[in-house]
Amino acid sequence: MKVTIDGITVDVEPGTSILNAARQIGGDIVPPAMCYYSKLAGSGGKCRTCLVKVTKGSEKDPRPMPKLVASCRTGVMDGMEVQNITSPEVVEARKGVVEMLLINHPLDCPVCDQAGECHLQDLGFEHGAAKTRYEFDRRTFEKIDIGDKIQLHMTRCILCYRCVFTADQITNTRLHGILNRGDHSEISTYISKAVDNDFSGNVIDVCPVGALTDKTFRFKNRVWFTKPVEAHRDCDKCCGKVTLWYKGEDVIRVTGRKDVYGEVEEFICNTCRFDKKKTADWVIEGPRKVSHQSVISANHYEFTPLPVVKTNPVLIEANKEQFERETRL
Amino acid sequence: MGRKLLLEHINVPGINTFDVYRSKGGYASVEKALKMTPEEIVEEVKKSGLRGRGGAGFPTGMKWSFLAKPEGVPRYLVCNGDESEPGTFKDRYLMTYIPHLLIEGMIVSSFALGANTSYIYLRGEMMPQVRILERAIAEAKAKGFLGKNILGTGYDLELYVQPGGGAYICGEETALLESLEGKRGNPRIKPPFPAIAGLYGCPTVVNNVESIAAVVPIINEGGDEYAKIGIGRSTGTKLISAGGNLKKPGVYEIELGLPVEEFIYSDEYCGGIANGKRLKAVVAGGSSVPILPANLILKTINNEARLMSYESLSDGGFVSGTMLGSGGFIAYDEDACIVRNTWNFARFYHHESCGQCSPCREGTGWMEKVLHRLEYGHGKMSDMDLLVDVSKKIEGNTICPLGDAAAWPVASAIRHFRDEFEWHVTNASEATSRNYGIAHYADPLKIVETA
């Protein structure tokens, strides 16, 4: 099936979503996704950051779709034409979504443990407005310990449901879900029940913001001062492939290996994540490659040439602001 | 006198019992339909031009024909009785006073769709209606109209009544199905549509109570006869739940195409505005549709009389028109405060947003807070532009239509009554002492004349 996104055509398998088709092209035309997670069935469609405009339905039925659609949950059709950043309507809608997401998410990046790895921070930087127009009190919550290793701070939660799907699909008990409606919704365990499952730690990895954090790592360091190293071990529960985060000689955090879109390649067990924090536990593979745009690349900057997509004049025109920003940086 | 098809026998004593209902010709359509083929029934409904009475107005026959029919997979008919839009109370009336009409419609519709199990989903607060319907189902079953081998034709149908948890969002068809399956009532992302994968992943049709009840006269009299009532593509009769500052609020059955002016002022229907006051504005189809000032509800922008029909009410789009919606007709007299009313609607949608998608979850709360501020005299002149912008950011960007439903009343109220919002900012003390009235700001009737 041929699908054209922002003027670039790609061949994809039937059943591919628009988002995944865009990911096959890569570069700036990939819509951002806060709630979609390719490893979790049923995720996506909720945060509305990946909205795109379908200007031509398919070769058979060329009518455009009347509304913007969530690219993560819309399948491609043969001959479909999609606009992402080349559509001002999409850019405007995305700006609106970012504004909505930031209404109840505090801008406490300087003290948040997720800073540097936060998808919402990136999204706000790339698509947000400079100032909020919201003048009312934000909702606040007390921190909750779910188990001895994970802390939930609902104040920062953007209700992407990823952790709920993880708990449902990766672990064998339903650990937590959503309480209440609308902007009163909150993630909670059943009457503060502890999350004690071998794979529960994965909820930390899937959280796009700093709502679910690793208590063994929390506030021990800023992520850009750490050194990520790929490693593996022989584990009887999971694949054992992880990223170790070093501070000097010490392993201060273990996470799953994440791809360019921040999704883990394979989920790891709690033993690997929380209990194996000595270099001797692991077979070191080598330093992890970090994108030069990431703050984690500080001090180990590696030059990668700009993707081919960035030579597309239409895209450069559409995304002028970001290109200027990147050139300046 | 307009023709009555659904409420014809509503005043007959004991019409809620099987025997009286049967003596008035009830269940005749079941006897007739079971002799027809399901395709013939669908064809009759298509011919009738019946459009969904829940609000969206999608042709019912066409919806039925979309139903997937894979081998060996059950199909379901679900009746959507989760009526909870402010201003809409027609389905509850129908179910309370003439429950057998709905059950009769359910039997015919289920047979047409090949469903052997059907559900009537009701709002959780409607427990009296649940009991009424359960009693009526038991009566119909005892008389052989439900259960195994109905009237000896070999067709089986089990009909269940299911009260929900009491959430407005459960009226959205996919959220309704989630709720019916025992889950949290969150709307599903479409596609797949329920006609392909609905209840328990099986093909399902979800229809409003009134749509299903309307199948009874369609089968009794034939689709062509039904299509003769009404005007243009708006065929048949419609229940209108009239409320607000009217002399005679209530549920009325009208023939589609009735002039709005006649509906408001004639003695047969609402009898005019209460206490001899003037009409200021109307919400024509339940709180989710745009509000219109008196001039625009009585006449279209082309100076033609506005009619109670899908097309006429939406004439002019959202700039100078509205929608028939679910038929929740709310009239406001000259003393009504549009700001307070809009805040009240926004409060409702904020409370009922399911919280799945971010624009609706956060935006409805934001709009409510700004409107609350305006209503209580702390507003700013920039608030109106802010509200319009926020409503635009919500509209069309959400999973289900609740976002649109929350955005439209706010955007339209500011479009048509901006001066009243401004008056709330400039005359905060008068606004907070509830001393508002038509005298303070531009007369909507005059705006109409000059428009």
Short mmCIF file of C-alpha atoms in Angstrom, two decimals, chain B residues 73-433:
data_model
loop_
_atom_site.label_atom_id
_atom_site.label_comp_id
_atom_site.label_asym_id
_atom_site.label_seq_id
_atom_site.Cartn_x
_atom_site.Cartn_y
_atom_site.Cartn_z
CA VAL B 73 -21.72 -15.19 15.25
CA PRO B 74 -24.62 -13.78 17.30
CA ARG B 75 -25.95 -10.33 16.50
CA TYR B 76 -27.33 -7.93 19.04
CA LEU B 77 -29.84 -5.13 19.14
CA VAL B 78 -29.28 -2.64 21.94
CA CYS B 79 -31.84 0.00 22.75
CA ASN B 80 -30.24 3.18 24.01
CA GLY B 81 -32.43 4.49 26.82
CA ASP B 82 -29.64 6.37 28.57
CA GLU B 83 -31.44 9.64 28.17
CA SER B 84 -29.68 12.26 30.21
CA GLU B 85 -29.11 15.35 28.13
CA PRO B 86 -30.38 18.44 29.94
CA GLY B 87 -33.74 19.35 28.42
CA THR B 88 -34.51 15.92 26.98
CA PHE B 89 -37.06 13.70 28.68
CA LYS B 90 -39.12 12.13 25.91
CA ASP B 91 -37.85 8.51 26.06
CA ARG B 92 -38.47 8.29 29.77
CA TYR B 93 -42.06 9.45 29.18
CA LEU B 94 -42.60 6.85 26.49
CA MET B 95 -41.15 4.04 28.58
CA THR B 96 -43.09 5.04 31.68
CA TYR B 97 -46.54 5.35 30.13
CA ILE B 98 -46.52 3.01 27.16
CA PRO B 99 -43.75 0.44 27.77
CA HIS B 100 -45.28 -2.19 25.50
CA LEU B 101 -44.73 0.05 22.48
CA LEU B 102 -40.97 -0.16 23.02
CA ILE B 103 -41.10 -3.90 23.61
CA GLU B 104 -43.16 -4.38 20.46
CA GLY B 105 -40.61 -2.33 18.51
CA MET B 106 -37.77 -4.33 20.02
CA ILE B 107 -39.30 -7.63 18.91
CA VAL B 108 -39.83 -6.44 15.33
CA SER B 109 -36.39 -4.80 15.11
CA SER B 110 -34.60 -7.79 16.63
CA PHE B 111 -36.31 -10.09 14.14
CA ALA B 112 -35.31 -7.80 11.26
CA LEU B 113 -31.70 -7.82 12.42
CA GLY B 114 -31.55 -11.52 13.25
CA ALA B 115 -30.82 -10.87 16.92
CA ASN B 116 -31.86 -13.50 19.45
CA THR B 117 -30.76 -11.52 22.49
CA SER B 118 -31.54 -7.84 22.86
CA TYR B 119 -30.92 -5.32 25.57
CA ILE B 120 -32.62 -2.16 26.72
CA TYR B 121 -29.94 -0.06 28.40
CA LEU B 122 -31.25 2.55 30.79
CA ARG B 123 -29.71 5.30 32.81
CA GLY B 124 -28.97 4.12 36.35
CA GLU B 125 -31.31 6.65 37.91
CA MET B 126 -34.30 5.36 35.98
CA MET B 127 -35.16 2.51 38.35
CA PRO B 128 -38.95 3.06 38.13
CA GLN B 129 -38.70 2.62 34.35
CA VAL B 130 -36.60 -0.51 34.82
CA ARG B 131 -39.35 -2.04 36.92
CA ILE B 132 -42.07 -0.93 34.51
CA LEU B 133 -40.23 -2.46 31.55
CA GLU B 134 -39.41 -5.67 33.40
CA ARG B 135 -43.06 -6.12 34.30
CA ALA B 136 -44.08 -5.47 30.72
CA ILE B 137 -41.48 -7.94 29.44
CA ALA B 138 -42.79 -10.59 31.83
CA GLU B 139 -46.35 -9.95 30.56
CA ALA B 140 -45.27 -10.17 26.92
CA LYS B 141 -43.34 -13.35 27.63
CA ALA B 142 -46.34 -14.92 29.37
CA LYS B 143 -48.44 -14.17 26.28
CA GLY B 144 -45.91 -15.77 23.94
CA PHE B 145 -44.49 -12.62 22.36
CA LEU B 146 -41.05 -13.15 23.84
CA GLY B 147 -38.93 -16.15 24.70
CA LYS B 148 -38.73 -19.38 22.73
CA ASN B 149 -40.68 -19.93 19.53
CA ILE B 150 -42.57 -16.62 19.39
CA LEU B 151 -46.14 -17.13 18.12
CA GLY B 152 -45.09 -20.53 16.82
CA THR B 153 -42.85 -19.09 14.14
CA GLY B 154 -39.65 -20.65 15.47
CA TYR B 155 -38.09 -17.27 16.24
CA ASP B 156 -36.52 -16.94 19.72
CA LEU B 157 -35.84 -13.66 21.47
CA GLU B 158 -34.70 -12.89 24.99
CA LEU B 159 -35.05 -9.27 26.04
CA TYR B 160 -33.18 -7.84 29.02
CA VAL B 161 -33.29 -4.49 30.77
CA GLN B 162 -29.92 -3.26 32.02
CA PRO B 163 -29.57 -0.15 34.17
CA GLY B 164 -26.22 1.58 33.83
CA GLY B 165 -24.10 3.41 36.35
CA GLY B 166 -25.70 6.77 35.70
CA ALA B 167 -23.27 8.58 33.44
CA TYR B 168 -24.18 10.82 30.51
CA ILE B 169 -21.30 9.44 28.47
CA CYS B 170 -22.92 5.97 28.56
CA GLY B 171 -25.42 7.35 26.05
CA GLU B 172 -22.65 7.42 23.46
CA GLU B 173 -23.10 4.13 21.68
CA THR B 174 -19.63 2.65 22.15
CA ALA B 175 -19.43 3.78 25.79
CA LEU B 176 -22.85 2.20 26.24
CA LEU B 177 -21.53 -1.11 24.90
CA GLU B 178 -18.50 -0.93 27.22
CA SER B 179 -20.82 -0.27 30.14
CA LEU B 180 -23.12 -3.10 29.08
CA GLU B 181 -20.11 -5.42 29.03
CA GLY B 182 -19.48 -4.46 32.63
CA LYS B 183 -16.57 -2.14 32.07
CA ARG B 184 -16.02 1.54 32.75
CA GLY B 185 -18.15 3.51 30.29
CA ASN B 186 -15.42 4.97 28.12
CA PRO B 187 -16.14 5.54 24.43
CA ARG B 188 -14.26 3.25 22.07
CA ILE B 189 -12.20 4.58 19.25
CA LYS B 190 -13.95 4.10 15.94
CA PRO B 191 -13.48 2.28 13.59
CA PRO B 192 -14.43 -0.51 14.05
CA PHE B 193 -18.04 0.59 14.23
CA PRO B 194 -20.54 -1.41 16.32
CA ALA B 195 -22.14 -2.75 13.13
CA ILE B 196 -18.92 -4.75 12.64
CA ALA B 197 -17.67 -5.24 16.20
CA GLY B 198 -20.03 -4.10 18.92
CA LEU B 199 -21.26 -5.86 22.03
CA TYR B 200 -18.80 -8.65 23.01
CA GLY B 201 -17.09 -8.04 19.66
CA CYS B 202 -20.19 -9.14 17.72
CA PRO B 203 -22.16 -7.10 15.15
CA THR B 204 -24.51 -4.80 17.02
CA VAL B 205 -27.06 -2.13 16.24
CA VAL B 206 -27.65 0.58 18.84
CA ASN B 207 -30.88 2.54 18.41
CA ASN B 208 -32.67 5.14 20.46
CA VAL B 209 -35.92 4.25 22.30
CA GLU B 210 -38.01 6.48 20.05
CA SER B 211 -36.44 5.09 16.85
CA ILE B 212 -37.33 1.56 17.90
CA ALA B 213 -40.84 2.56 18.93
CA ALA B 214 -41.31 4.23 15.53
CA VAL B 215 -40.72 0.87 13.81
CA VAL B 216 -44.14 -0.24 15.08
CA PRO B 217 -46.25 2.24 13.04
CA ILE B 218 -43.87 1.78 10.10
CA ILE B 219 -44.64 -1.95 9.96
CA ASN B 220 -48.33 -1.44 10.72
CA GLU B 221 -48.92 1.19 8.08
CA GLY B 222 -46.07 0.55 5.67
CA GLY B 223 -42.93 2.53 5.06
CA ASP B 224 -44.45 4.55 2.23
CA GLU B 225 -47.36 5.72 4.36
CA TYR B 226 -44.96 6.76 7.12
CA ALA B 227 -42.79 8.67 4.67
CA LYS B 228 -45.82 10.75 3.62
CA ILE B 229 -45.85 12.35 7.07
CA GLY B 230 -43.29 15.07 7.55
CA ILE B 231 -41.36 17.17 5.15
CA GLY B 232 -38.52 16.33 2.76
CA ARG B 233 -35.97 13.98 4.31
CA SER B 234 -37.47 14.55 7.75
CA THR B 235 -40.24 11.97 7.70
CA GLY B 236 -42.70 10.86 10.33
CA THR B 237 -43.46 12.18 13.75
CA LYS B 238 -41.08 13.20 16.50
CA LEU B 239 -41.42 13.43 20.23
CA ILE B 240 -40.38 16.83 21.48
CA SER B 241 -39.73 17.41 25.15
CA ALA B 242 -40.55 21.06 25.60
CA GLY B 243 -39.26 22.79 28.68
CA GLY B 244 -38.20 26.16 29.98
CA ASN B 245 -40.38 29.24 30.30
CA LEU B 246 -43.33 27.87 28.37
CA LYS B 247 -46.98 27.98 29.35
CA LYS B 248 -47.43 24.25 28.80
CA PRO B 249 -44.13 22.39 28.97
CA GLY B 250 -44.33 18.66 28.30
CA VAL B 251 -43.77 15.90 25.80
CA TYR B 252 -45.47 16.50 22.45
CA GLU B 253 -45.64 14.36 19.36
CA ILE B 254 -45.38 16.56 16.31
CA GLU B 255 -45.32 15.90 12.61
CA LEU B 256 -41.91 16.95 11.38
CA GLY B 257 -42.19 20.17 9.41
CA LEU B 258 -44.38 21.97 11.92
CA PRO B 259 -43.39 25.67 12.06
CA VAL B 260 -41.44 26.49 15.21
CA GLU B 261 -43.66 29.50 15.79
CA GLU B 262 -46.76 27.29 15.79
CA PHE B 263 -45.09 24.85 18.16
CA ILE B 264 -44.26 27.57 20.66
CA TYR B 265 -47.38 29.70 20.44
CA SER B 266 -50.31 27.46 19.44
CA ASP B 267 -52.59 26.17 22.17
CA GLU B 268 -52.30 22.63 20.86
CA TYR B 269 -48.65 22.60 21.85
CA CYS B 270 -46.74 24.89 24.21
CA GLY B 271 -49.26 27.72 24.34
CA GLY B 272 -46.74 30.54 24.29
CA ILE B 273 -44.30 31.94 26.78
CA ALA B 274 -45.26 31.80 30.44
CA ASN B 275 -46.50 34.96 32.18
CA GLY B 276 -46.96 36.75 28.87
CA LYS B 277 -43.27 37.48 28.51
CA ARG B 278 -41.31 37.62 25.28
CA LEU B 279 -39.21 34.83 23.86
CA LYS B 280 -35.50 35.49 24.12
CA ALA B 281 -33.77 32.33 22.97
CA VAL B 282 -34.30 28.65 22.26
CA VAL B 283 -32.16 25.56 22.56
CA ALA B 284 -33.91 23.39 20.01
CA GLY B 285 -32.49 19.91 20.45
CA GLY B 286 -31.12 19.37 23.92
CA SER B 287 -28.31 21.23 25.62
CA SER B 288 -25.60 20.08 23.21
CA VAL B 289 -26.91 22.00 20.21
CA PRO B 290 -26.23 25.67 19.54
CA ILE B 291 -28.58 28.16 21.20
CA LEU B 292 -30.45 30.54 18.89
CA PRO B 293 -31.93 33.96 19.65
CA ALA B 294 -35.67 34.40 19.12
CA ASN B 295 -35.33 35.97 15.71
CA LEU B 296 -33.28 33.16 14.30
CA ILE B 297 -35.36 30.36 15.76
CA LEU B 298 -38.57 31.73 14.29
CA LYS B 299 -37.15 32.69 10.91
CA THR B 300 -34.12 31.54 8.99
CA ILE B 301 -31.56 34.02 7.74
CA ASN B 302 -33.42 33.99 4.39
CA ASN B 303 -36.54 35.19 6.18
CA GLU B 304 -38.36 31.90 5.72
CA ALA B 305 -40.33 30.36 8.56
CA ARG B 306 -38.18 27.95 10.56
CA LEU B 307 -39.72 24.46 10.70
CA MET B 308 -39.31 21.64 13.19
CA SER B 309 -37.30 19.39 10.88
CA TYR B 310 -33.71 18.20 10.60
CA GLU B 311 -33.00 20.35 7.55
CA SER B 312 -34.79 23.55 8.44
CA LEU B 313 -33.33 23.80 11.94
CA SER B 314 -29.82 23.27 10.62
CA ASP B 315 -30.34 25.80 7.83
CA GLY B 316 -27.49 28.29 7.97
CA GLY B 317 -25.07 25.89 9.63
CA PHE B 318 -23.89 26.89 13.07
CA VAL B 319 -23.69 30.56 12.15
CA SER B 320 -27.43 31.13 12.02
CA GLY B 321 -28.84 27.65 12.56
CA THR B 322 -28.88 24.82 15.06
CA MET B 323 -29.91 21.14 15.11
CA LEU B 324 -33.04 19.13 15.85
CA GLY B 325 -30.90 16.86 18.01
CA SER B 326 -32.80 14.73 20.47
CA GLY B 327 -35.77 17.08 20.55
CA GLY B 328 -35.08 18.70 23.90
CA PHE B 329 -36.71 22.04 23.22
CA ILE B 330 -35.83 24.63 25.88
CA ALA B 331 -37.31 28.10 25.58
CA TYR B 332 -36.00 31.10 27.51
CA ASP B 333 -38.02 34.19 28.22
CA GLU B 334 -36.68 37.74 28.26
CA ASP B 335 -35.54 37.49 31.89
CA ALA B 336 -33.37 34.43 31.39
CA CYS B 337 -29.66 34.90 31.86
CA ILE B 338 -27.76 33.36 28.99
CA VAL B 339 -24.45 33.54 30.86
CA ARG B 340 -25.81 31.61 33.80
CA ASN B 341 -27.46 29.12 31.50
CA THR B 342 -24.26 28.59 29.51
CA TRP B 343 -22.29 28.14 32.71
CA ASN B 344 -24.84 25.60 33.86
CA PHE B 345 -24.46 23.59 30.66
CA ALA B 346 -20.67 23.83 30.86
CA ARG B 347 -20.87 22.59 34.46
CA PHE B 348 -22.80 19.56 33.25
CA TYR B 349 -20.31 18.67 30.51
CA HIS B 350 -17.36 19.18 32.82
CA HIS B 351 -18.94 16.79 35.29
CA GLU B 352 -19.77 14.20 32.65
CA SER B 353 -16.58 14.17 30.57
CA CYS B 354 -15.13 10.67 30.83
CA GLY B 355 -11.57 11.93 30.98
CA GLN B 356 -10.07 9.76 28.27
CA CYS B 357 -8.92 12.37 25.80
CA SER B 358 -7.09 15.49 26.86
CA PRO B 359 -8.95 18.31 25.03
CA CYS B 360 -12.30 17.27 26.51
CA ARG B 361 -10.97 16.33 29.94
CA GLU B 362 -9.13 19.58 30.51
CA GLY B 363 -11.04 21.91 28.18
CA THR B 364 -14.51 21.34 29.64
CA GLY B 365 -13.19 22.18 33.10
CA TRP B 366 -11.46 25.27 31.82
CA MET B 367 -14.59 26.56 30.09
CA GLU B 368 -16.65 25.96 33.20
CA LYS B 369 -14.23 27.90 35.37
CA VAL B 370 -14.14 30.88 33.00
CA LEU B 371 -17.94 30.92 32.76
CA HIS B 372 -18.23 30.64 36.52
CA ARG B 373 -15.96 33.64 36.81
CA LEU B 374 -18.08 35.61 34.33
CA GLU B 375 -21.33 34.67 36.02
CA TYR B 376 -20.07 35.71 39.44
CA GLY B 377 -18.82 39.10 38.35
CA HIS B 378 -15.09 38.45 38.11
CA GLY B 379 -14.90 38.15 34.34
CA LYS B 380 -12.68 40.01 31.93
CA MET B 381 -13.41 41.33 28.47
CA SER B 382 -10.86 38.88 27.04
CA ASP B 383 -12.75 35.92 28.49
CA MET B 384 -15.16 35.74 25.57
CA ASP B 385 -12.38 35.35 23.01
CA LEU B 386 -10.69 32.84 25.30
CA LEU B 387 -13.88 30.77 25.54
CA VAL B 388 -14.38 30.80 21.78
CA ASP B 389 -10.78 29.72 21.25
CA VAL B 390 -10.93 26.95 23.85
CA SER B 391 -14.18 25.65 22.39
CA LYS B 392 -12.54 25.54 18.97
CA LYS B 393 -9.64 23.56 20.38
CA ILE B 394 -12.04 20.97 21.77
CA GLU B 395 -14.45 20.76 18.85
CA GLY B 396 -13.68 17.90 16.47
CA ASN B 397 -10.51 16.87 18.30
CA THR B 398 -12.00 14.35 20.69
CA ILE B 399 -12.73 10.61 20.59
CA CYS B 400 -16.49 10.97 20.89
CA PRO B 401 -18.98 13.81 20.29
CA LEU B 402 -19.08 14.87 23.95
CA GLY B 403 -16.35 17.38 23.21
CA ASP B 404 -18.45 18.92 20.45
CA ALA B 405 -21.50 18.86 22.69
CA ALA B 406 -19.60 20.84 25.30
CA ALA B 407 -18.13 23.30 22.83
CA TRP B 408 -21.19 24.18 20.73
CA PRO B 409 -23.42 25.74 23.42
CA VAL B 410 -20.58 27.94 24.64
CA ALA B 411 -19.45 29.07 21.19
CA SER B 412 -23.02 29.77 20.03
CA ALA B 413 -24.00 31.64 23.20
CA ILE B 414 -21.05 33.98 22.71
CA ARG B 415 -21.77 34.31 19.00
CA HIS B 416 -25.38 35.35 19.54
CA PHE B 417 -25.31 36.97 22.99
CA ARG B 418 -21.88 38.52 23.24
CA ASP B 419 -23.31 41.81 24.50
CA GLU B 420 -24.85 39.99 27.43
CA PHE B 421 -21.51 38.45 28.35
CA GLU B 422 -19.92 41.89 28.08
CA TRP B 423 -22.66 43.32 30.27
CA HIS B 424 -21.72 40.78 32.92
CA VAL B 425 -18.18 42.10 32.87
CA THR B 426 -19.05 45.81 32.87
CA ASN B 427 -21.96 45.56 35.32
CA ALA B 428 -20.65 42.95 37.68
CA SER B 429 -22.62 44.09 40.70
CA GLU B 430 -25.94 44.00 38.87
CA ALA B 431 -25.06 40.65 37.38
CA THR B 432 -24.23 39.12 40.73
CA SER B 433 -27.37 40.50 42.34
#
